[in-house]
Coordinates of C-alpha atoms in Angstrom, one line a residue:
Chain A
X3 CA 33.2 -29.3 10.3
X4 CA 32.6 -29.4 6.5
X5 CA 29.3 -27.6 7.3
X6 CA 31.1 -24.5 8.7
X7 CA 33.9 -24.1 6.2
X8 CA 33.2 -21.8 3.3
X9 CA 34.0 -23.1 -0.1
X10 CA 35.8 -20.9 -2.6
X11 CA 34.4 -22.5 -5.7
X12 CA 30.8 -22.1 -4.5
X13 CA 31.5 -18.6 -3.5
X14 CA 32.8 -17.8 -7.0
X15 CA 29.8 -19.2 -8.7
X16 CA 27.4 -17.6 -6.2
X17 CA 29.1 -14.3 -6.9
X18 CA 28.6 -14.6 -10.6
X19 CA 24.9 -15.9 -10.4
X20 CA 23.8 -13.4 -7.7
X21 CA 25.8 -10.6 -9.3
X22 CA 24.2 -10.9 -12.7
X23 CA 20.7 -11.3 -11.2
X24 CA 21.3 -8.3 -8.9
X25 CA 22.5 -6.2 -11.8
X26 CA 19.4 -7.2 -13.9
X27 CA 16.9 -6.6 -11.1
X28 CA 18.5 -3.4 -9.9
X29 CA 18.4 -2.0 -13.5
X30 CA 15.2 -3.4 -14.9
X31 CA 13.3 -5.0 -12.0
X32 CA 12.6 -3.4 -8.7
X33 CA 13.0 0.3 -9.5
X34 CA 10.5 0.0 -12.3
X35 CA 7.9 -1.6 -10.0
X36 CA 8.5 0.8 -7.1
X37 CA 8.5 3.8 -9.4
X38 CA 5.3 2.8 -11.0
X39 CA 3.6 2.1 -7.7
X40 CA 4.8 5.4 -6.3
X41 CA 3.4 7.2 -9.4
X42 CA 0.1 5.3 -8.9
X43 CA 0.0 6.4 -5.3
X44 CA 0.5 10.0 -6.3
X45 CA -2.2 9.6 -8.9
X46 CA -4.7 8.1 -6.5
X47 CA -3.8 10.8 -3.9
X48 CA -4.3 13.6 -6.3
X49 CA -7.5 12.1 -7.6
X50 CA -8.8 11.8 -4.1
X51 CA -7.9 15.4 -3.4
X52 CA -9.4 16.5 -6.7
X53 CA -12.7 14.6 -5.9
X54 CA -12.7 16.2 -2.4
X55 CA -12.2 19.7 -3.9
X56 CA -14.9 19.1 -6.5
X57 CA -17.2 18.0 -3.8
X58 CA -16.5 21.1 -1.8
X59 CA -17.0 23.2 -4.9
X60 CA -20.2 21.5 -5.6
X61 CA -21.4 22.1 -2.1
X62 CA -20.4 25.8 -2.3
X63 CA -22.1 26.1 -5.6
X64 CA -25.3 24.6 -4.1
X65 CA -25.1 26.9 -1.2
X66 CA -24.6 29.8 -3.5
X67 CA -27.5 28.7 -5.5
X68 CA -29.6 28.4 -2.4
X69 CA -28.5 31.8 -1.2
X70 CA -29.4 33.3 -4.6
X71 CA -32.8 31.7 -4.6
X72 CA -33.4 32.9 -1.1
X73 CA -32.4 36.4 -1.9
X74 CA -34.5 36.4 -5.0
X75 CA -37.4 35.2 -2.9
X76 CA -36.8 38.0 -0.5
X77 CA -36.5 40.5 -3.3
X78 CA -39.7 39.2 -4.8
X79 CA -41.5 39.5 -1.5
X80 CA -40.1 43.0 -0.9
X81 CA -41.1 44.1 -4.4
X82 CA -44.6 42.6 -3.9
X83 CA -44.9 44.3 -0.6
X84 CA -43.7 47.6 -1.9
X85 CA -46.0 47.3 -4.9
X86 CA -48.9 46.6 -2.6
X87 CA -48.0 49.6 -0.4
X88 CA -47.7 51.8 -3.5
X89 CA -51.0 50.6 -4.8
X90 CA -52.6 51.3 -1.4
X91 CA -51.0 54.7 -1.3
X92 CA -52.2 55.5 -4.8
X93 CA -55.7 54.3 -4.1
X94 CA -55.7 56.3 -0.9
X95 CA -54.5 59.5 -2.5
X96 CA -56.9 59.0 -5.4
X97 CA -59.7 58.5 -2.9
X98 CA -58.7 61.5 -1.0
X99 CA -58.5 63.6 -4.1
X100 CA -61.7 62.2 -5.4
X101 CA -63.5 62.9 -2.2
X102 CA -62.0 66.5 -2.1
X103 CA -63.2 67.0 -5.7
X104 CA -66.5 65.5 -5.0
X105 CA -67.0 67.6 -1.9
X106 CA -66.0 70.7 -3.8
X107 CA -68.4 69.9 -6.6
X108 CA -71.0 69.1 -4.0
X109 CA -70.4 72.3 -2.3
X110 CA -70.5 74.2 -5.6
X111 CA -73.7 72.5 -6.5
X112 CA -75.1 73.3 -3.1
X113 CA -74.1 76.9 -3.5
X114 CA -75.5 77.0 -7.0
X115 CA -78.7 75.5 -5.9
X116 CA -79.0 77.9 -3.0
X117 CA -78.2 80.8 -5.3
X118 CA -80.7 79.6 -7.9
X119 CA -83.3 79.0 -5.3
X120 CA -82.7 82.5 -3.8
X121 CA -82.9 84.0 -7.3
X122 CA -86.0 82.0 -8.0
X123 CA -87.6 83.0 -4.8
X124 CA -86.6 86.6 -5.5
X125 CA -88.1 86.3 -9.0
X126 CA -91.3 84.8 -7.7
X127 CA -91.6 87.4 -5.1
X128 CA -91.1 90.1 -7.7
X129 CA -93.7 88.4 -9.9
X130 CA -96.0 88.0 -7.0
X131 CA -95.5 91.5 -6.0
X132 CA -96.1 92.7 -9.5
X133 CA -99.2 90.5 -9.8
X134 CA -100.5 91.5 -6.5
X135 CA -99.9 95.1 -7.3
X136 CA -101.7 94.7 -10.7
X137 CA -104.6 92.9 -9.1
X138 CA -104.7 95.4 -6.2
X139 CA -104.7 98.3 -8.8
X140 CA -107.6 96.7 -10.6
X141 CA -109.5 96.0 -7.5
X142 CA -108.9 99.4 -6.2
X143 CA -110.0 101.0 -9.4
X144 CA -113.3 99.2 -9.2
X145 CA -113.9 99.6 -5.5
X146 CA -112.6 103.0 -4.9
X147 CA -114.8 105.0 -7.1
X148 CA -116.0 107.2 -4.2
X149 CA -114.0 109.0 -1.8
X150 CA -115.4 107.4 1.3
X151 CA -114.6 103.8 0.5
X152 CA -111.2 104.9 -0.7
X153 CA -110.3 106.2 2.7
X154 CA -111.7 103.2 4.5
X155 CA -109.8 100.8 2.4
X156 CA -106.6 102.7 2.8
X157 CA -106.9 102.4 6.5
X158 CA -107.7 98.8 6.4
X159 CA -104.7 98.0 4.1
X160 CA -102.3 99.9 6.2
X161 CA -103.4 98.0 9.2
X162 CA -103.0 94.7 7.5
X163 CA -99.6 95.5 6.2
X164 CA -98.3 96.5 9.5
X165 CA -99.6 93.2 10.9
X166 CA -97.9 91.3 8.2
X167 CA -94.6 93.1 8.8
X168 CA -94.8 92.1 12.5
X169 CA -95.3 88.5 11.5
X170 CA -92.5 88.3 9.0
X171 CA -90.1 89.8 11.5
Chain B
X25 CA -17.8 -36.6 6.8
X26 CA -15.2 -34.9 4.5
X27 CA -12.8 -34.6 7.5
X28 CA -13.1 -38.3 8.3
X29 CA -12.2 -39.2 4.7
X30 CA -9.1 -37.0 4.8
X31 CA -8.0 -38.6 8.1
X32 CA -8.5 -42.0 6.7
X33 CA -6.5 -41.2 3.6
X34 CA -3.8 -39.7 5.7
X35 CA -3.5 -42.9 7.9
X36 CA -3.5 -45.2 4.8
X37 CA -0.7 -43.1 3.2
X38 CA 1.2 -43.2 6.4
X39 CA 1.0 -47.0 6.5
X40 CA 1.8 -47.7 2.8
X41 CA 4.3 -45.0 1.9
X42 CA 7.2 -45.8 4.3
X43 CA 7.5 -49.5 3.3
X44 CA 8.1 -48.3 -0.2
X45 CA 10.5 -45.6 0.8
X46 CA 12.3 -47.9 3.1
X47 CA 13.2 -50.3 0.3
X48 CA 14.3 -47.3 -1.8
X49 CA 16.6 -45.8 0.7
X50 CA 18.1 -49.1 1.5
X51 CA 19.1 -49.7 -2.1
X52 CA 20.2 -46.2 -2.7
X53 CA 22.3 -46.2 0.4
X54 CA 23.9 -49.5 -0.5
X55 CA 24.6 -48.2 -4.0
X56 CA 26.1 -44.9 -2.9
X57 CA 28.1 -46.4 -0.1
X58 CA 30.6 -48.5 -1.9
X59 CA 32.8 -48.9 1.2
X60 CA 30.0 -49.8 3.7
X61 CA 28.2 -52.1 1.2
X62 CA 27.7 -54.9 3.7
X63 CA 26.6 -52.7 6.6
X64 CA 22.9 -53.2 7.5
X65 CA 20.5 -50.6 8.8
X66 CA 20.3 -46.9 8.2
X67 CA 23.1 -44.4 8.7
X68 CA 21.2 -41.3 9.7
X69 CA 24.3 -39.1 9.8
X70 CA 25.1 -39.9 6.2
X71 CA 21.5 -39.3 5.0
X72 CA 21.6 -35.9 6.7
X73 CA 25.0 -34.9 5.5
X74 CA 24.3 -36.2 2.1
X75 CA 21.4 -33.8 2.0
X76 CA 22.9 -30.8 3.6
X77 CA 26.5 -30.9 2.2
X78 CA 27.5 -29.9 -1.3
X79 CA 28.3 -32.5 -3.8
X80 CA 29.8 -32.8 -7.3
X81 CA 26.7 -34.2 -8.9
X82 CA 23.0 -33.5 -8.4
X83 CA 21.4 -36.8 -7.4
X84 CA 17.7 -36.6 -8.4
X85 CA 16.3 -40.0 -7.8
X86 CA 16.9 -43.7 -8.0
X87 CA 14.8 -46.2 -10.0
X88 CA 15.6 -49.7 -8.7
X89 CA 19.4 -49.8 -9.1
X90 CA 19.6 -47.0 -11.6
X91 CA 20.7 -43.6 -10.4
X92 CA 19.4 -40.5 -12.1
X93 CA 21.6 -37.5 -11.5
X94 CA 22.8 -34.4 -13.3
X95 CA 26.5 -34.6 -14.0
X96 CA 28.2 -31.3 -13.2
X97 CA 31.6 -30.0 -14.3
X98 CA 34.4 -30.6 -11.8
X99 CA 37.1 -28.0 -12.1
X100 CA 40.3 -28.5 -10.2
X101 CA 43.7 -26.8 -10.2
X102 CA 46.6 -28.5 -8.6
X103 CA 50.0 -27.0 -8.3
X104 CA 51.4 -30.4 -8.8
X105 CA 49.5 -31.5 -12.0
X106 CA 47.8 -28.3 -13.3
X107 CA 44.1 -27.9 -14.4
X108 CA 41.7 -30.9 -14.4
X109 CA 38.2 -30.3 -15.9
X110 CA 35.9 -33.3 -16.2
X111 CA 32.2 -34.2 -15.6
X112 CA 31.2 -35.6 -12.3
X113 CA 29.8 -38.9 -13.7
X114 CA 33.4 -40.0 -14.3
X115 CA 33.8 -40.0 -10.5
X116 CA 30.8 -42.2 -10.1
X117 CA 32.0 -44.7 -12.7
X118 CA 35.3 -45.1 -10.8
X119 CA 33.7 -45.5 -7.4
X120 CA 34.1 -41.9 -6.4
X121 CA 37.6 -41.3 -7.5
X122 CA 39.2 -40.0 -10.7
X123 CA 42.9 -40.1 -11.6
X124 CA 44.7 -39.1 -8.5
X125 CA 41.6 -37.4 -6.9
X126 CA 39.8 -39.1 -4.0
X127 CA 36.9 -37.9 -2.0
X128 CA 37.7 -36.9 1.6
X129 CA 36.3 -39.2 4.3
X130 CA 33.4 -38.1 6.4
X131 CA 35.7 -37.4 9.4
X132 CA 37.9 -35.0 7.3
X133 CA 37.2 -31.3 7.8
X134 CA 36.4 -31.1 4.0
X135 CA 34.2 -34.2 4.0
X136 CA 33.2 -35.2 0.4
X137 CA 35.6 -32.8 -1.3
X138 CA 38.1 -34.2 -3.7
X139 CA 41.7 -34.5 -2.5
X140 CA 44.7 -35.1 -4.6
X141 CA 47.0 -38.0 -3.7
X142 CA 50.6 -36.9 -3.9
X143 CA 53.4 -39.2 -5.0
X144 CA 54.6 -39.4 -1.4
X145 CA 51.1 -40.8 -0.3
X146 CA 49.8 -37.6 1.4
X147 CA 46.5 -36.0 0.4
X148 CA 46.4 -32.3 -0.5
X149 CA 43.3 -30.3 -1.3
X150 CA 43.5 -28.7 -4.8
X151 CA 42.1 -25.4 -5.7
X152 CA 38.4 -26.4 -6.3
X153 CA 36.3 -24.3 -8.7
X154 CA 33.8 -27.0 -9.4
X155 CA 30.3 -26.1 -10.5
X156 CA 28.6 -28.1 -7.7
X157 CA 25.1 -29.0 -6.8
X158 CA 24.8 -25.8 -4.7
X159 CA 26.2 -23.7 -7.5
X160 CA 23.6 -25.0 -9.9
X161 CA 20.9 -24.5 -7.3
X162 CA 22.1 -20.9 -6.8
X163 CA 22.0 -20.4 -10.5
X164 CA 18.5 -22.0 -10.9
X165 CA 17.1 -19.9 -8.0
X166 CA 18.7 -16.8 -9.5
X167 CA 17.1 -17.5 -12.9
X168 CA 13.8 -18.2 -11.2
X169 CA 14.1 -14.9 -9.3
X170 CA 15.0 -13.0 -12.4
X171 CA 12.1 -14.5 -14.4
X172 CA 9.7 -13.8 -11.6
X173 CA 10.6 -10.2 -11.1
X174 CA 11.4 -9.2 -14.7
X175 CA 8.1 -10.7 -16.0
X176 CA 6.2 -8.6 -13.4
X177 CA 8.4 -5.6 -14.1
X178 CA 7.5 -5.8 -17.8
X179 CA 3.9 -4.8 -17.1
X180 CA 5.0 -1.9 -14.9
X181 CA 7.5 -0.7 -17.5
X182 CA 4.4 -0.2 -19.8
X183 CA 2.5 1.6 -17.0
X184 CA 5.2 3.9 -15.6
X185 CA 2.8 6.7 -15.2
X186 CA 0.8 4.7 -12.6
X187 CA -2.2 4.0 -14.7
X188 CA -3.9 0.7 -15.2
X189 CA -4.6 -2.3 -13.0
X190 CA -1.9 -5.0 -12.8
X191 CA -2.8 -8.7 -13.0
X192 CA -3.3 -11.0 -10.0
X193 CA 0.2 -12.3 -10.1
X194 CA 1.8 -8.9 -10.5
X195 CA -0.4 -7.6 -7.7
X196 CA 0.8 -10.4 -5.4
X197 CA 4.5 -9.6 -6.2
X198 CA 3.8 -5.9 -5.9
X199 CA 2.3 -6.4 -2.5
X200 CA 5.5 -8.1 -1.2
X201 CA 7.8 -5.7 -2.9
X202 CA 6.0 -2.7 -1.5
X203 CA 5.7 -4.3 1.9
X204 CA 9.5 -4.6 2.0
X205 CA 10.0 -1.2 0.5
X206 CA 7.5 0.6 2.9
X207 CA 7.9 -1.4 6.1
X208 CA 11.6 -2.2 6.0
X209 CA 13.7 -0.1 3.6
X210 CA 12.1 3.4 4.0
X211 CA 12.0 3.6 7.8
X212 CA 15.3 1.7 8.4
X213 CA 17.6 3.2 5.8
X214 CA 16.3 6.8 5.9
X215 CA 16.4 9.4 3.2
X216 CA 19.1 7.6 1.0
X217 CA 16.8 4.6 0.7
X218 CA 16.6 4.7 -3.1
X219 CA 20.3 3.8 -3.4
X220 CA 20.0 0.6 -1.3
X221 CA 16.5 -0.5 -2.1
X222 CA 17.3 -2.6 -5.2
X223 CA 20.0 -4.5 -3.2
X224 CA 17.8 -5.1 -0.2
X225 CA 14.8 -6.2 -2.3
X226 CA 17.1 -8.6 -4.3
X227 CA 18.4 -10.1 -1.1
X228 CA 15.0 -10.4 0.4
X229 CA 13.6 -12.2 -2.7
X230 CA 16.7 -14.3 -3.2
X231 CA 16.6 -15.6 0.4
X232 CA 12.8 -16.1 0.2
X233 CA 12.9 -18.0 -3.0
X234 CA 15.9 -20.1 -1.9
X235 CA 14.2 -20.9 1.4
X236 CA 11.0 -21.9 -0.3
X237 CA 12.8 -23.9 -3.1
X238 CA 14.7 -25.8 -0.4
X239 CA 11.4 -27.0 1.0
X240 CA 10.3 -28.5 -2.4
X241 CA 11.3 -32.1 -2.0
X242 CA 12.2 -32.8 -5.7
X243 CA 14.3 -31.3 -8.5
X244 CA 14.9 -28.3 -8.9
X245 CA 14.2 -27.7 -5.3
X246 CA 15.4 -29.6 -2.3
X247 CA 18.8 -28.0 -2.0
X248 CA 19.1 -25.8 1.0
X249 CA 21.4 -23.2 -0.3
X250 CA 20.6 -20.8 2.6
X251 CA 21.6 -23.6 5.0
X252 CA 25.1 -23.4 3.5
X253 CA 27.7 -21.3 5.2
X254 CA 29.3 -20.1 2.0
X255 CA 26.0 -18.6 0.6
X256 CA 25.1 -16.9 3.9
X257 CA 28.6 -15.6 4.2
X258 CA 28.4 -14.2 0.7
X259 CA 25.1 -12.5 1.5
X260 CA 26.5 -11.1 4.8
X261 CA 29.6 -9.9 2.9
X262 CA 27.3 -8.0 0.4
X263 CA 25.6 -6.3 3.4
X264 CA 29.1 -5.6 4.9
X265 CA 30.1 -3.9 1.7
X266 CA 26.8 -2.0 1.5
X267 CA 27.2 -0.8 5.1
X268 CA 30.9 0.2 5.1
X269 CA 31.7 1.2 1.6
X270 CA 28.8 3.6 1.2
X271 CA 28.8 4.9 4.7
X272 CA 29.0 8.6 5.6
X273 CA 32.0 10.4 7.1
X274 CA 30.0 10.8 10.3
X275 CA 29.7 7.0 10.7
X276 CA 33.5 6.6 10.7
X277 CA 33.9 9.5 13.1
X278 CA 31.5 7.8 15.5
X279 CA 33.6 4.7 15.3
X280 CA 37.0 6.4 15.7
X281 CA 36.0 9.2 18.1
X282 CA 32.6 8.3 19.6
X283 CA 30.5 10.7 21.7
X284 CA 31.5 9.2 25.1
X285 CA 33.5 10.6 28.1
X286 CA 37.1 11.2 27.1
X287 CA 38.5 8.6 29.6
X288 CA 36.7 5.9 27.8
X289 CA 38.5 6.7 24.5
X290 CA 41.6 8.8 25.1
X291 CA 44.6 6.9 26.6
X292 CA 43.3 3.4 25.9
X293 CA 41.0 3.3 22.8
X294 CA 38.4 1.1 24.6
X295 CA 35.3 2.3 22.7
X296 CA 37.1 2.3 19.4
X297 CA 38.0 -1.4 19.8
X298 CA 34.4 -2.2 20.7
X299 CA 33.0 -0.3 17.8
X300 CA 35.6 -1.8 15.4
X301 CA 34.7 -5.3 16.5
X302 CA 31.1 -4.4 16.1
X303 CA 31.7 -3.7 12.4
X304 CA 32.4 -7.4 11.9
X305 CA 30.1 -9.0 14.4
X306 CA 27.0 -7.5 12.8
X307 CA 27.4 -9.3 9.4
X308 CA 28.7 -12.4 11.1
X309 CA 25.5 -12.5 13.2
X310 CA 23.5 -12.1 10.0
X311 CA 25.5 -15.0 8.4
X312 CA 25.1 -17.4 11.4
X313 CA 21.4 -16.5 12.0
X314 CA 20.2 -17.4 8.5
X315 CA 22.5 -20.4 8.2
X316 CA 21.5 -21.9 11.6
X317 CA 17.8 -21.3 11.3
X318 CA 17.4 -22.9 7.9
X319 CA 19.9 -25.7 8.7
X320 CA 18.1 -26.4 12.0
X321 CA 14.7 -26.7 10.3
X322 CA 16.1 -29.0 7.5
X323 CA 17.9 -31.2 10.0
X324 CA 14.8 -31.6 12.2
X325 CA 12.8 -32.6 9.1
X326 CA 15.5 -35.1 8.0
X327 CA 15.8 -36.6 11.5
X328 CA 12.0 -37.0 11.7
X329 CA 12.0 -38.7 8.3
X330 CA 14.8 -40.9 9.3
X331 CA 12.8 -42.0 12.4
X332 CA 10.7 -44.1 10.0
X333 CA 13.6 -46.1 8.8
X334 CA 15.1 -46.5 12.3
X335 CA 11.7 -47.7 13.4
X336 CA 11.5 -50.3 10.6
X337 CA 15.0 -51.4 11.5
X338 CA 13.7 -52.3 14.9
X339 CA 10.5 -53.9 13.7
X340 CA 7.3 -53.5 11.6
X341 CA 5.1 -52.4 14.5
X342 CA 7.7 -49.9 15.7
X343 CA 8.1 -48.6 12.1
X344 CA 4.4 -48.1 11.6
X345 CA 3.9 -46.2 14.8
X346 CA 7.0 -44.1 14.1
X347 CA 5.5 -43.3 10.7
X348 CA 2.5 -41.7 12.4
X349 CA 4.7 -39.6 14.6
X350 CA 7.1 -38.7 11.8
X351 CA 4.5 -37.7 9.2
X352 CA 2.5 -35.7 11.8
X353 CA 5.5 -33.8 13.0
X354 CA 6.9 -33.4 9.5
X355 CA 3.7 -31.8 8.4
X356 CA 3.9 -29.5 11.4
X357 CA 7.6 -28.8 10.6
X358 CA 6.9 -28.1 6.9
X359 CA 4.3 -25.5 7.9
X360 CA 6.6 -24.0 10.4
X361 CA 9.4 -23.9 7.8
X362 CA 7.2 -22.0 5.5
X363 CA 6.9 -19.3 8.2
X364 CA 10.6 -19.5 8.9
X365 CA 11.4 -19.2 5.2
X366 CA 9.6 -15.8 5.1
X367 CA 10.7 -14.7 8.5
X368 CA 14.4 -15.3 7.9
X369 CA 14.3 -13.4 4.6
X370 CA 12.5 -10.6 6.4
X371 CA 14.9 -10.6 9.4
X372 CA 18.0 -10.6 7.2
X373 CA 16.6 -7.7 5.1
X374 CA 15.5 -5.8 8.1
X375 CA 18.8 -6.1 9.9
X376 CA 20.7 -5.3 6.7
X377 CA 18.6 -2.2 6.3
X378 CA 19.1 -1.2 9.9
X379 CA 22.9 -1.6 9.6
X380 CA 22.9 0.4 6.4
X381 CA 20.7 3.0 8.0
X382 CA 23.0 3.3 11.0
X383 CA 26.0 3.9 8.6
X384 CA 24.0 6.7 6.8
X385 CA 23.8 9.1 9.7
X386 CA 24.5 12.8 9.2
X387 CA 26.3 15.1 11.5
X388 CA 24.1 16.3 14.4
X389 CA 23.4 20.0 14.1
X390 CA 23.1 21.4 17.6

């Protein structure tokens, strides 16, 4: 029975002991610990989130860099291709122009040559005609001292000339 | 090989230890029992009650015939003769009595407590405010608890911003504190948990330390304050106050006008009576649960220990074999009691938190 009956004296001393300890712990003990741990949790949480964000940012940055490099490569290729095309075009145009000029010069030269040749031929013909006329005059002066021979020769010449004309035509 | 040596040592200790203890207990019993001086054998009931009940002095040990105990102040107030304040060793010198005060016999409802002998020969219990063994144990456990928590809190006070890494000991305490805070207090109490968290944590650690200290077989442990009805009643009373004084208006409305069909509450206040009784049964259940669990464990261990002495009372062979059984089961019980020490602290805190949480309900918005 003594086990089950509460004792006033013990209750009083328990109230004092427990009360003081409860006051001390409630003021300086547990709230300090829990508050600090909560703060630490927040800190760890925010640190983790920060790290995650940084990682994502880094990844984005890397992707951006890659994209930049790729576009630069593309641009380079494009520029090179364009340059090559331009070069080819210029060369082609230059070639065309050169060939036109060359052809023109060639044609001019040809015309000149033909002209000069014609002129030369004309001159030679004239010279030859003059020479032959001179020679013929001299010969005729010697040979055609009498009237007879003169007439015979004229006949003969005329025949020859007509023959020559037929040939040349 | 190592295991075999341990078993051998265990057996040898089992065989040697009880003979020594037996002689000790015999002498101490014969010393403390002035009235039953000539009685032979072991009075198990007395051993158990001597251990479990409160006493005016703290008997630590006995060397031969010399008792070593801490004298504690006895404070009595009698309507007949006024205040009496003296140290408990005076009781011992006079064979248990002092002036007109005599200890109550074991069959008295207040066994062991001092009673005043009136001039007409009747015994009346005075107002007893003595600082007893249990009171000192409560004080020591409270001091231990305060040192433990405040020394840990000192580090956290310097690191309130959450930086730094606490030491091993602080981490261990922090682990338990946060387990109680996160697993019990937050989910059970609800959004007002910060108001009740210091109380619930203090109760948890107070019960845990008291339970563990009661398992230490020597001073300053060995006194089962949580196996004492007064202490558990005090703790339950604290929870009762925390539940009912700080409860919401909605909590009282649910008691006085619960959401049940009108016929259950209108002409005859059936539900109201049930709810009202419930207010008191909850803390009483808390009180009995803690008290009975710790008391049961201590009693089982004491009875198992007493088996050795009963065995030796029968004969040497019986005593030796009983020693085996007793030490084996006591080891098992000690381990079990370690679990119970934690479990009962956990359960008391959990149920307190649930009761507080139930009293913190807000009005349902439909």
